Protein backbone atom coordinates (compact mmCIF):
# COMPACT_ATOMS: atom_id res chain seq x y z
CA UNK A 1 0.00 0.00 0.00
CA UNK A 2 1.56 3.28 -1.12
CA UNK A 3 1.29 5.86 1.67
CA UNK A 4 4.35 8.13 1.44
CA UNK A 5 3.06 10.64 4.01
CA UNK A 6 1.97 8.00 6.49
CA UNK A 7 -1.58 9.32 6.69
CA UNK A 8 -2.94 5.78 6.83
CA UNK A 9 -0.49 4.69 9.51
CA UNK A 10 -3.11 3.46 12.01
CA UNK A 11 -4.54 1.24 9.27
CA UNK A 12 -1.26 -0.01 7.77
CA UNK A 13 0.21 -0.65 11.22
CA UNK A 14 -2.51 -3.21 11.91
CA UNK A 15 -1.71 -4.99 8.66
CA UNK A 16 1.98 -5.16 9.55
CA UNK A 17 1.14 -6.71 12.92
CA UNK A 18 -1.23 -9.25 11.32
CA UNK A 19 1.42 -10.25 8.77
CA UNK A 20 4.12 -10.51 11.43
CA UNK A 21 1.87 -12.73 13.55
CA UNK A 22 1.12 -14.98 10.54
CA UNK A 23 4.81 -15.16 9.66
CA UNK A 24 5.66 -16.36 13.17
CA UNK A 25 3.15 -19.22 12.81
CA UNK A 26 5.25 -20.67 9.96
CA UNK A 27 2.18 -22.13 8.28
CA UNK A 28 2.56 -23.99 4.97
CA UNK A 29 1.60 -21.79 2.01
CA UNK A 30 -1.62 -23.74 1.37
CA UNK A 31 -2.78 -24.02 5.01
CA UNK A 32 -5.97 -22.37 6.19
CA UNK A 33 -5.58 -19.53 8.66
CA UNK A 34 -6.60 -20.15 12.26
CA UNK A 35 -10.07 -18.73 12.91
CA UNK A 36 -8.90 -15.74 14.99
CA UNK A 37 -6.32 -14.76 12.34
CA UNK A 38 -8.87 -15.26 9.59
CA UNK A 39 -11.29 -12.98 11.43
CA UNK A 40 -8.60 -10.30 11.85
CA UNK A 41 -7.69 -10.53 8.16
CA UNK A 42 -11.32 -10.37 7.02
CA UNK A 43 -11.98 -7.32 9.20
CA UNK A 44 -8.91 -5.57 7.79
CA UNK A 45 -10.03 -6.30 4.22
CA UNK A 46 -13.50 -4.87 4.92
CA UNK A 47 -11.92 -1.69 6.27
CA UNK A 48 -9.66 -1.50 3.21
CA UNK A 49 -12.74 -1.01 1.04
CA UNK A 50 -13.83 1.91 3.22
CA UNK A 51 -10.55 3.78 2.71
CA UNK A 52 -11.75 5.12 -0.64
CA UNK A 53 -14.22 7.29 1.29
CA UNK A 54 -11.50 9.08 3.26
CA UNK A 55 -10.53 12.54 2.00
CA UNK A 56 -7.50 14.30 3.41
CA UNK A 57 -6.96 17.95 2.47
CA UNK A 58 -3.25 18.48 1.89
CA UNK A 59 -3.23 22.28 1.77
CA UNK A 60 -1.39 23.14 4.97
CA UNK A 61 -0.94 26.91 4.93
CA UNK A 62 -3.92 29.14 4.26
CA UNK A 63 -3.05 32.82 4.05
CA UNK A 64 -0.05 33.13 6.28
CA UNK A 65 0.85 36.21 8.28
CA UNK A 66 1.38 34.78 11.75
CA UNK A 67 3.56 32.15 13.33
CA UNK A 68 4.29 28.52 12.56
CA UNK A 69 5.27 25.84 15.02
CA UNK A 70 6.18 22.28 14.13
CA UNK A 71 5.55 19.60 16.74
CA UNK A 72 7.00 16.10 16.54
CA UNK A 73 5.55 13.34 18.69
CA UNK A 74 6.88 9.82 19.05
CA UNK A 75 5.97 6.78 21.07
CA UNK A 76 7.05 3.21 21.41
CA UNK A 77 5.85 -0.06 22.84
CA UNK A 78 7.14 -3.60 22.80
CA UNK A 79 5.15 -4.24 19.60
CA UNK A 80 5.68 -1.09 17.54
CA UNK A 81 7.00 2.43 17.43
CA UNK A 82 6.15 5.54 15.48
CA UNK A 83 6.27 9.30 15.10
CA UNK A 84 3.98 12.04 13.83
CA UNK A 85 4.73 15.59 12.68
CA UNK A 86 2.08 18.28 13.15
CA UNK A 87 2.12 21.90 12.06
CA UNK A 88 0.46 24.60 14.14
CA UNK A 89 -0.36 27.86 12.33
CA UNK A 90 -1.46 31.00 14.14
CA UNK A 91 -2.99 33.82 12.07
CA UNK A 92 -4.31 36.89 13.89
CA UNK A 93 -7.08 35.31 15.97
CA UNK A 94 -7.25 31.86 14.34
CA UNK A 95 -5.24 28.81 15.27
CA UNK A 96 -5.11 25.60 13.24
CA UNK A 97 -3.21 22.37 13.50
CA UNK A 98 -2.71 19.74 10.82
CA UNK A 99 -0.96 16.41 10.49
CA UNK A 100 1.93 16.68 8.05
CA UNK A 101 3.31 13.15 8.13
CA UNK A 102 3.65 10.06 10.28
CA UNK A 103 5.60 6.83 10.18
CA UNK A 104 5.52 3.61 12.13
CA UNK A 105 7.35 0.33 12.35
CA UNK A 106 6.49 -3.01 13.85
CA UNK A 107 9.13 -3.93 16.41
CA UNK A 108 11.42 -6.72 15.23
CA UNK A 109 10.72 -10.20 16.56
CA UNK A 110 14.41 -10.83 17.14
CA UNK A 111 15.53 -8.76 20.10
CA UNK A 112 18.37 -6.36 19.44
CA UNK A 113 20.70 -5.72 22.35
CA UNK A 114 22.88 -2.69 22.67
CA UNK A 115 25.94 -2.13 24.82
CA UNK A 116 26.18 1.37 26.21
mmCIF file of N, CA and C in Angstrom:
data_model
loop_
_atom_site.group_PDB
_atom_site.id
_atom_site.type_symbol
_atom_site.label_atom_id
_atom_site.label_comp_id
_atom_site.label_asym_id
_atom_site.label_seq_id
_atom_site.Cartn_x
_atom_site.Cartn_y
_atom_site.Cartn_z
ATOM 1 N N UNK A 1 0.847 -1.155 0.000
ATOM 2 C CA UNK A 1 0.000 0.000 0.000
ATOM 3 C C UNK A 1 0.901 1.228 0.000
ATOM 4 N N UNK A 2 0.731 2.089 -0.976
ATOM 5 C CA UNK A 2 1.563 3.279 -1.122
ATOM 6 C C UNK A 2 0.999 4.406 -0.270
ATOM 7 N N UNK A 3 1.727 4.805 0.745
ATOM 8 C CA UNK A 3 1.295 5.856 1.665
ATOM 9 C C UNK A 3 2.526 6.662 2.082
ATOM 10 N N UNK A 4 3.088 7.461 1.154
ATOM 11 C CA UNK A 4 4.355 8.130 1.443
ATOM 12 C C UNK A 4 4.309 9.114 2.609
ATOM 13 N N UNK A 5 3.157 9.697 2.902
ATOM 14 C CA UNK A 5 3.064 10.644 4.010
ATOM 15 C C UNK A 5 2.657 9.983 5.314
ATOM 16 N N UNK A 6 2.328 8.709 5.269
ATOM 17 C CA UNK A 6 1.965 7.996 6.491
ATOM 18 C C UNK A 6 0.612 8.378 7.050
ATOM 19 N N UNK A 7 -0.270 8.888 6.208
ATOM 20 C CA UNK A 7 -1.580 9.322 6.687
ATOM 21 C C UNK A 7 -2.487 8.148 7.038
ATOM 22 N N UNK A 8 -2.152 6.984 6.528
ATOM 23 C CA UNK A 8 -2.943 5.783 6.825
ATOM 24 C C UNK A 8 -2.241 4.898 7.857
ATOM 25 N N UNK A 9 -1.297 5.457 8.568
ATOM 26 C CA UNK A 9 -0.486 4.691 9.515
ATOM 27 C C UNK A 9 -1.298 3.830 10.480
ATOM 28 N N UNK A 10 -2.361 4.335 11.097
ATOM 29 C CA UNK A 10 -3.110 3.458 12.010
ATOM 30 C C UNK A 10 -3.651 2.208 11.300
ATOM 31 N N UNK A 11 -4.006 2.359 10.045
ATOM 32 C CA UNK A 11 -4.537 1.243 9.267
ATOM 33 C C UNK A 11 -3.418 0.294 8.825
ATOM 34 N N UNK A 12 -2.344 0.845 8.271
ATOM 35 C CA UNK A 12 -1.264 -0.005 7.774
ATOM 36 C C UNK A 12 -0.503 -0.690 8.908
ATOM 37 N N UNK A 13 -0.459 -0.048 10.059
ATOM 38 C CA UNK A 13 0.215 -0.649 11.224
ATOM 39 C C UNK A 13 -0.462 -1.959 11.620
ATOM 40 N N UNK A 14 -1.782 -1.970 11.572
ATOM 41 C CA UNK A 14 -2.512 -3.205 11.911
ATOM 42 C C UNK A 14 -2.172 -4.315 10.932
ATOM 43 N N UNK A 15 -2.065 -3.983 9.653
ATOM 44 C CA UNK A 15 -1.714 -4.994 8.656
ATOM 45 C C UNK A 15 -0.324 -5.562 8.944
ATOM 46 N N UNK A 16 0.622 -4.696 9.253
ATOM 47 C CA UNK A 16 1.980 -5.157 9.550
ATOM 48 C C UNK A 16 1.985 -6.133 10.725
ATOM 49 N N UNK A 17 1.196 -5.833 11.743
ATOM 50 C CA UNK A 17 1.135 -6.714 12.917
ATOM 51 C C UNK A 17 0.478 -8.047 12.573
ATOM 52 N N UNK A 18 -0.567 -8.007 11.755
ATOM 53 C CA UNK A 18 -1.229 -9.245 11.325
ATOM 54 C C UNK A 18 -0.246 -10.109 10.539
ATOM 55 N N UNK A 19 0.473 -9.500 9.594
ATOM 56 C CA UNK A 19 1.416 -10.255 8.769
ATOM 57 C C UNK A 19 2.581 -10.800 9.599
ATOM 58 N N UNK A 20 3.044 -10.026 10.564
ATOM 59 C CA UNK A 20 4.121 -10.513 11.433
ATOM 60 C C UNK A 20 3.650 -11.721 12.242
ATOM 61 N N UNK A 21 2.433 -11.624 12.762
ATOM 62 C CA UNK A 21 1.867 -12.733 13.546
ATOM 63 C C UNK A 21 1.736 -13.991 12.681
ATOM 64 N N UNK A 22 1.263 -13.829 11.445
ATOM 65 C CA UNK A 22 1.120 -14.976 10.543
ATOM 66 C C UNK A 22 2.484 -15.555 10.179
ATOM 67 N N UNK A 23 3.461 -14.703 9.991
ATOM 68 C CA UNK A 23 4.806 -15.160 9.658
ATOM 69 C C UNK A 23 5.395 -16.013 10.781
ATOM 70 N N UNK A 24 5.133 -15.615 12.014
ATOM 71 C CA UNK A 24 5.658 -16.362 13.165
ATOM 72 C C UNK A 24 5.020 -17.741 13.306
ATOM 73 N N UNK A 25 3.824 -17.919 12.729
ATOM 74 C CA UNK A 25 3.146 -19.219 12.805
ATOM 75 C C UNK A 25 3.800 -20.255 11.905
ATOM 76 N N UNK A 26 4.554 -19.784 10.901
ATOM 77 C CA UNK A 26 5.247 -20.671 9.958
ATOM 78 C C UNK A 26 4.305 -21.718 9.349
ATOM 79 N N UNK A 27 3.149 -21.244 8.916
ATOM 80 C CA UNK A 27 2.177 -22.134 8.279
ATOM 81 C C UNK A 27 2.625 -22.482 6.868
ATOM 82 N N UNK A 28 2.299 -23.679 6.375
ATOM 83 C CA UNK A 28 2.558 -23.988 4.967
ATOM 84 C C UNK A 28 1.758 -23.016 4.091
ATOM 85 N N UNK A 29 2.230 -22.787 2.875
ATOM 86 C CA UNK A 29 1.602 -21.792 2.010
ATOM 87 C C UNK A 29 0.140 -22.112 1.705
ATOM 88 N N UNK A 30 -0.237 -23.374 1.730
ATOM 89 C CA UNK A 30 -1.618 -23.740 1.372
ATOM 90 C C UNK A 30 -2.487 -24.051 2.594
ATOM 91 N N UNK A 31 -2.008 -23.745 3.784
ATOM 92 C CA UNK A 31 -2.779 -24.023 5.006
ATOM 93 C C UNK A 31 -3.835 -22.941 5.224
ATOM 94 N N UNK A 32 -4.936 -23.346 5.829
ATOM 95 C CA UNK A 32 -5.967 -22.372 6.195
ATOM 96 C C UNK A 32 -5.495 -21.596 7.418
ATOM 97 N N UNK A 33 -5.930 -20.353 7.492
ATOM 98 C CA UNK A 33 -5.581 -19.535 8.657
ATOM 99 C C UNK A 33 -6.383 -19.985 9.862
ATOM 100 N N UNK A 34 -5.809 -19.896 11.052
ATOM 101 C CA UNK A 34 -6.599 -20.153 12.259
ATOM 102 C C UNK A 34 -7.768 -19.164 12.306
ATOM 103 N N UNK A 35 -8.846 -19.542 12.953
ATOM 104 C CA UNK A 35 -10.071 -18.731 12.915
ATOM 105 C C UNK A 35 -9.867 -17.304 13.419
ATOM 106 N N UNK A 36 -9.097 -17.114 14.489
ATOM 107 C CA UNK A 36 -8.899 -15.742 14.987
ATOM 108 C C UNK A 36 -8.108 -14.892 13.994
ATOM 109 N N UNK A 37 -7.107 -15.482 13.349
ATOM 110 C CA UNK A 37 -6.325 -14.757 12.344
ATOM 111 C C UNK A 37 -7.161 -14.482 11.106
ATOM 112 N N UNK A 38 -7.991 -15.443 10.737
ATOM 113 C CA UNK A 38 -8.870 -15.264 9.585
ATOM 114 C C UNK A 38 -9.854 -14.124 9.838
ATOM 115 N N UNK A 39 -10.354 -14.049 11.060
ATOM 116 C CA UNK A 39 -11.290 -12.982 11.425
ATOM 117 C C UNK A 39 -10.602 -11.614 11.370
ATOM 118 N N UNK A 40 -9.382 -11.548 11.905
ATOM 119 C CA UNK A 40 -8.605 -10.296 11.851
ATOM 120 C C UNK A 40 -8.371 -9.861 10.411
ATOM 121 N N UNK A 41 -7.970 -10.815 9.569
ATOM 122 C CA UNK A 41 -7.688 -10.530 8.163
ATOM 123 C C UNK A 41 -8.952 -10.062 7.441
ATOM 124 N N UNK A 42 -10.056 -10.739 7.668
ATOM 125 C CA UNK A 42 -11.325 -10.368 7.025
ATOM 126 C C UNK A 42 -11.757 -8.967 7.432
ATOM 127 N N UNK A 43 -11.615 -8.654 8.709
ATOM 128 C CA UNK A 43 -11.981 -7.318 9.198
ATOM 129 C C UNK A 43 -11.108 -6.252 8.543
ATOM 130 N N UNK A 44 -9.820 -6.524 8.419
ATOM 131 C CA UNK A 44 -8.914 -5.565 7.792
ATOM 132 C C UNK A 44 -9.297 -5.348 6.328
ATOM 133 N N UNK A 45 -9.638 -6.416 5.630
ATOM 134 C CA UNK A 45 -10.028 -6.303 4.222
ATOM 135 C C UNK A 45 -11.313 -5.495 4.058
ATOM 136 N N UNK A 46 -12.262 -5.664 4.965
ATOM 137 C CA UNK A 46 -13.496 -4.867 4.915
ATOM 138 C C UNK A 46 -13.175 -3.390 5.084
ATOM 139 N N UNK A 47 -12.298 -3.085 6.024
ATOM 140 C CA UNK A 47 -11.922 -1.695 6.266
ATOM 141 C C UNK A 47 -11.137 -1.113 5.094
ATOM 142 N N UNK A 48 -10.400 -1.952 4.379
ATOM 143 C CA UNK A 48 -9.658 -1.500 3.207
ATOM 144 C C UNK A 48 -10.605 -0.898 2.174
ATOM 145 N N UNK A 49 -11.754 -1.518 1.996
ATOM 146 C CA UNK A 49 -12.738 -1.011 1.036
ATOM 147 C C UNK A 49 -13.275 0.357 1.445
ATOM 148 N N UNK A 50 -13.309 0.629 2.736
ATOM 149 C CA UNK A 50 -13.830 1.907 3.223
ATOM 150 C C UNK A 50 -12.823 3.050 3.078
ATOM 151 N N UNK A 51 -11.565 2.739 2.818
ATOM 152 C CA UNK A 51 -10.546 3.784 2.706
ATOM 153 C C UNK A 51 -10.809 4.736 1.544
ATOM 154 N N UNK A 52 -11.479 4.258 0.518
ATOM 155 C CA UNK A 52 -11.749 5.121 -0.638
ATOM 156 C C UNK A 52 -12.650 6.295 -0.269
ATOM 157 N N UNK A 53 -13.332 6.207 0.855
ATOM 158 C CA UNK A 53 -14.221 7.286 1.287
ATOM 159 C C UNK A 53 -13.480 8.379 2.063
ATOM 160 N N UNK A 54 -12.259 8.116 2.459
ATOM 161 C CA UNK A 54 -11.504 9.083 3.257
ATOM 162 C C UNK A 54 -10.911 10.153 2.346
ATOM 163 N N UNK A 55 -11.106 11.408 2.727
ATOM 164 C CA UNK A 55 -10.534 12.535 2.000
ATOM 165 C C UNK A 55 -9.654 13.316 2.970
ATOM 166 N N UNK A 56 -8.433 13.572 2.563
ATOM 167 C CA UNK A 56 -7.501 14.300 3.414
ATOM 168 C C UNK A 56 -7.035 15.542 2.662
ATOM 169 N N UNK A 57 -7.448 16.731 3.125
ATOM 170 C CA UNK A 57 -6.959 17.949 2.473
ATOM 171 C C UNK A 57 -5.464 18.116 2.742
ATOM 172 N N UNK A 58 -4.693 18.373 1.723
ATOM 173 C CA UNK A 58 -3.246 18.477 1.885
ATOM 174 C C UNK A 58 -2.755 19.913 1.918
ATOM 175 N N UNK A 59 -3.639 20.883 1.714
ATOM 176 C CA UNK A 59 -3.228 22.278 1.769
ATOM 177 C C UNK A 59 -2.974 22.638 3.223
ATOM 178 N N UNK A 60 -1.753 22.945 3.570
ATOM 179 C CA UNK A 60 -1.393 23.144 4.971
ATOM 180 C C UNK A 60 -1.471 24.610 5.388
ATOM 181 N N UNK A 61 -0.957 25.494 4.573
ATOM 182 C CA UNK A 61 -0.936 26.910 4.935
ATOM 183 C C UNK A 61 -2.006 27.676 4.168
ATOM 184 N N UNK A 62 -2.947 28.259 4.900
ATOM 185 C CA UNK A 62 -3.915 29.135 4.263
ATOM 186 C C UNK A 62 -3.169 30.441 3.985
ATOM 187 N N UNK A 63 -3.803 31.567 4.148
ATOM 188 C CA UNK A 63 -3.051 32.819 4.046
ATOM 189 C C UNK A 63 -2.212 32.925 5.314
ATOM 190 N N UNK A 64 -0.947 33.161 5.124
ATOM 191 C CA UNK A 64 -0.050 33.133 6.276
ATOM 192 C C UNK A 64 0.488 34.516 6.590
ATOM 193 N N UNK A 65 0.246 34.972 7.806
ATOM 194 C CA UNK A 65 0.854 36.213 8.284
ATOM 195 C C UNK A 65 1.054 36.156 9.799
ATOM 196 N N UNK A 66 1.233 34.967 10.308
ATOM 197 C CA UNK A 66 1.381 34.782 11.751
ATOM 198 C C UNK A 66 2.611 33.977 12.077
ATOM 199 N N UNK A 67 2.429 32.983 12.919
ATOM 200 C CA UNK A 67 3.564 32.153 13.330
ATOM 201 C C UNK A 67 3.287 30.685 13.031
ATOM 202 N N UNK A 68 4.368 29.961 12.842
ATOM 203 C CA UNK A 68 4.287 28.523 12.560
ATOM 204 C C UNK A 68 5.104 27.792 13.620
ATOM 205 N N UNK A 69 4.538 26.723 14.123
ATOM 206 C CA UNK A 69 5.272 25.837 15.023
ATOM 207 C C UNK A 69 5.124 24.419 14.499
ATOM 208 N N UNK A 70 6.209 23.682 14.546
ATOM 209 C CA UNK A 70 6.176 22.281 14.133
ATOM 210 C C UNK A 70 6.388 21.437 15.383
ATOM 211 N N UNK A 71 5.486 20.485 15.580
ATOM 212 C CA UNK A 71 5.552 19.601 16.740
ATOM 213 C C UNK A 71 5.776 18.170 16.256
ATOM 214 N N UNK A 72 6.720 17.498 16.866
ATOM 215 C CA UNK A 72 7.004 16.101 16.535
ATOM 216 C C UNK A 72 6.725 15.265 17.779
ATOM 217 N N UNK A 73 5.901 14.246 17.600
ATOM 218 C CA UNK A 73 5.551 13.344 18.694
ATOM 219 C C UNK A 73 6.012 11.941 18.329
ATOM 220 N N UNK A 74 6.501 11.216 19.304
ATOM 221 C CA UNK A 74 6.879 9.824 19.052
ATOM 222 C C UNK A 74 6.484 8.986 20.256
ATOM 223 N N UNK A 75 6.315 7.703 19.998
ATOM 224 C CA UNK A 75 5.968 6.782 21.072
ATOM 225 C C UNK A 75 6.437 5.392 20.680
ATOM 226 N N UNK A 76 6.595 4.566 21.667
ATOM 227 C CA UNK A 76 7.054 3.211 21.411
ATOM 228 C C UNK A 76 6.394 2.250 22.387
ATOM 229 N N UNK A 77 6.309 1.018 21.966
ATOM 230 C CA UNK A 77 5.847 -0.059 22.837
ATOM 231 C C UNK A 77 6.687 -1.279 22.495
ATOM 232 N N UNK A 78 6.392 -2.392 23.116
ATOM 233 C CA UNK A 78 7.145 -3.603 22.798
ATOM 234 C C UNK A 78 6.765 -4.144 21.425
ATOM 235 N N UNK A 79 5.618 -3.707 20.885
ATOM 236 C CA UNK A 79 5.153 -4.240 19.605
ATOM 237 C C UNK A 79 5.406 -3.318 18.421
ATOM 238 N N UNK A 80 5.470 -2.014 18.653
ATOM 239 C CA UNK A 80 5.683 -1.091 17.543
ATOM 240 C C UNK A 80 6.173 0.257 18.047
ATOM 241 N N UNK A 81 6.588 1.079 17.097
ATOM 242 C CA UNK A 81 7.004 2.430 17.433
ATOM 243 C C UNK A 81 6.678 3.345 16.261
ATOM 244 N N UNK A 82 6.516 4.627 16.544
ATOM 245 C CA UNK A 82 6.154 5.542 15.482
ATOM 246 C C UNK A 82 6.344 6.992 15.878
ATOM 247 N N UNK A 83 6.149 7.860 14.884
ATOM 248 C CA UNK A 83 6.275 9.297 15.099
ATOM 249 C C UNK A 83 5.298 10.019 14.188
ATOM 250 N N UNK A 84 4.885 11.208 14.619
ATOM 251 C CA UNK A 84 3.978 12.040 13.826
ATOM 252 C C UNK A 84 4.460 13.483 13.886
ATOM 253 N N UNK A 85 4.337 14.184 12.765
ATOM 254 C CA UNK A 85 4.729 15.588 12.684
ATOM 255 C C UNK A 85 3.478 16.414 12.409
ATOM 256 N N UNK A 86 3.231 17.380 13.287
ATOM 257 C CA UNK A 86 2.078 18.276 13.147
ATOM 258 C C UNK A 86 2.581 19.698 12.950
ATOM 259 N N UNK A 87 1.811 20.489 12.217
ATOM 260 C CA UNK A 87 2.123 21.904 12.060
ATOM 261 C C UNK A 87 1.015 22.714 12.720
ATOM 262 N N UNK A 88 1.412 23.724 13.450
ATOM 263 C CA UNK A 88 0.457 24.596 14.137
ATOM 264 C C UNK A 88 0.641 25.999 13.557
ATOM 265 N N UNK A 89 -0.423 26.550 12.981
ATOM 266 C CA UNK A 89 -0.361 27.856 12.331
ATOM 267 C C UNK A 89 -1.258 28.830 13.074
ATOM 268 N N UNK A 90 -0.681 29.967 13.447
ATOM 269 C CA UNK A 90 -1.459 30.999 14.136
ATOM 270 C C UNK A 90 -1.524 32.236 13.245
ATOM 271 N N UNK A 91 -2.731 32.624 12.852
ATOM 272 C CA UNK A 91 -2.985 33.824 12.067
ATOM 273 C C UNK A 91 -3.903 34.723 12.868
ATOM 274 N N UNK A 92 -3.491 35.927 13.126
ATOM 275 C CA UNK A 92 -4.308 36.886 13.886
ATOM 276 C C UNK A 92 -5.013 36.203 15.052
ATOM 277 N N UNK A 93 -6.291 35.909 14.894
ATOM 278 C CA UNK A 93 -7.077 35.305 15.972
ATOM 279 C C UNK A 93 -7.342 33.816 15.752
ATOM 280 N N UNK A 94 -6.953 33.280 14.609
ATOM 281 C CA UNK A 94 -7.246 31.864 14.342
ATOM 282 C C UNK A 94 -6.014 30.997 14.606
ATOM 283 N N UNK A 95 -6.288 29.783 14.978
ATOM 284 C CA UNK A 95 -5.243 28.814 15.269
ATOM 285 C C UNK A 95 -5.661 27.494 14.638
ATOM 286 N N UNK A 96 -4.774 26.891 13.848
ATOM 287 C CA UNK A 96 -5.113 25.601 13.242
ATOM 288 C C UNK A 96 -3.925 24.654 13.362
ATOM 289 N N UNK A 97 -4.230 23.398 13.431
ATOM 290 C CA UNK A 97 -3.205 22.372 13.495
ATOM 291 C C UNK A 97 -3.522 21.272 12.504
ATOM 292 N N UNK A 98 -2.498 20.784 11.824
ATOM 293 C CA UNK A 98 -2.706 19.740 10.823
ATOM 294 C C UNK A 98 -1.581 18.719 10.882
ATOM 295 N N UNK A 99 -1.940 17.486 10.583
ATOM 296 C CA UNK A 99 -0.955 16.415 10.494
ATOM 297 C C UNK A 99 -0.202 16.567 9.183
ATOM 298 N N UNK A 100 1.122 16.592 9.261
ATOM 299 C CA UNK A 100 1.926 16.681 8.048
ATOM 300 C C UNK A 100 2.351 15.296 7.569
ATOM 301 N N UNK A 101 2.853 14.490 8.494
ATOM 302 C CA UNK A 101 3.314 13.152 8.127
ATOM 303 C C UNK A 101 3.414 12.288 9.378
ATOM 304 N N UNK A 102 3.419 10.991 9.173
ATOM 305 C CA UNK A 102 3.647 10.062 10.282
ATOM 306 C C UNK A 102 4.266 8.785 9.736
ATOM 307 N N UNK A 103 4.970 8.099 10.557
ATOM 308 C CA UNK A 103 5.605 6.832 10.184
ATOM 309 C C UNK A 103 5.536 5.885 11.370
ATOM 310 N N UNK A 104 5.498 4.597 11.058
ATOM 311 C CA UNK A 104 5.516 3.607 12.134
ATOM 312 C C UNK A 104 6.255 2.363 11.672
ATOM 313 N N UNK A 105 6.681 1.603 12.620
ATOM 314 C CA UNK A 105 7.349 0.328 12.351
ATOM 315 C C UNK A 105 6.866 -0.685 13.376
ATOM 316 N N UNK A 106 6.763 -1.919 12.932
ATOM 317 C CA UNK A 106 6.493 -3.015 13.852
ATOM 318 C C UNK A 106 7.842 -3.399 14.449
ATOM 319 N N UNK A 107 7.876 -3.574 15.747
ATOM 320 C CA UNK A 107 9.133 -3.934 16.409
ATOM 321 C C UNK A 107 9.612 -5.287 15.895
ATOM 322 N N UNK A 108 10.905 -5.446 15.708
ATOM 323 C CA UNK A 108 11.420 -6.725 15.226
ATOM 324 C C UNK A 108 11.154 -7.841 16.231
ATOM 325 N N UNK A 109 10.950 -9.032 15.710
ATOM 326 C CA UNK A 109 10.717 -10.195 16.556
ATOM 327 C C UNK A 109 12.004 -10.554 17.288
ATOM 328 N N UNK A 110 13.112 -10.522 16.550
ATOM 329 C CA UNK A 110 14.407 -10.830 17.145
ATOM 330 C C UNK A 110 14.846 -9.624 17.966
ATOM 331 N N UNK A 111 15.128 -9.845 19.207
ATOM 332 C CA UNK A 111 15.532 -8.765 20.104
ATOM 333 C C UNK A 111 16.927 -8.273 19.731
ATOM 334 N N UNK A 112 17.082 -6.975 19.731
ATOM 335 C CA UNK A 112 18.369 -6.362 19.441
ATOM 336 C C UNK A 112 18.907 -5.788 20.750
ATOM 337 N N UNK A 113 20.100 -6.190 21.100
ATOM 338 C CA UNK A 113 20.701 -5.724 22.346
ATOM 339 C C UNK A 113 21.797 -4.717 22.032
ATOM 340 N N UNK A 114 21.931 -3.766 22.887
ATOM 341 C CA UNK A 114 22.884 -2.690 22.674
ATOM 342 C C UNK A 114 23.760 -2.554 23.915
ATOM 343 N N UNK A 115 25.026 -2.375 23.708
ATOM 344 C CA UNK A 115 25.942 -2.134 24.822
ATOM 345 C C UNK A 115 26.206 -0.644 24.901
ATOM 346 N N UNK A 116 25.974 -0.082 26.057
ATOM 347 C CA UNK A 116 26.183 1.371 26.209
ATOM 348 C C UNK A 116 27.522 1.650 26.832
#
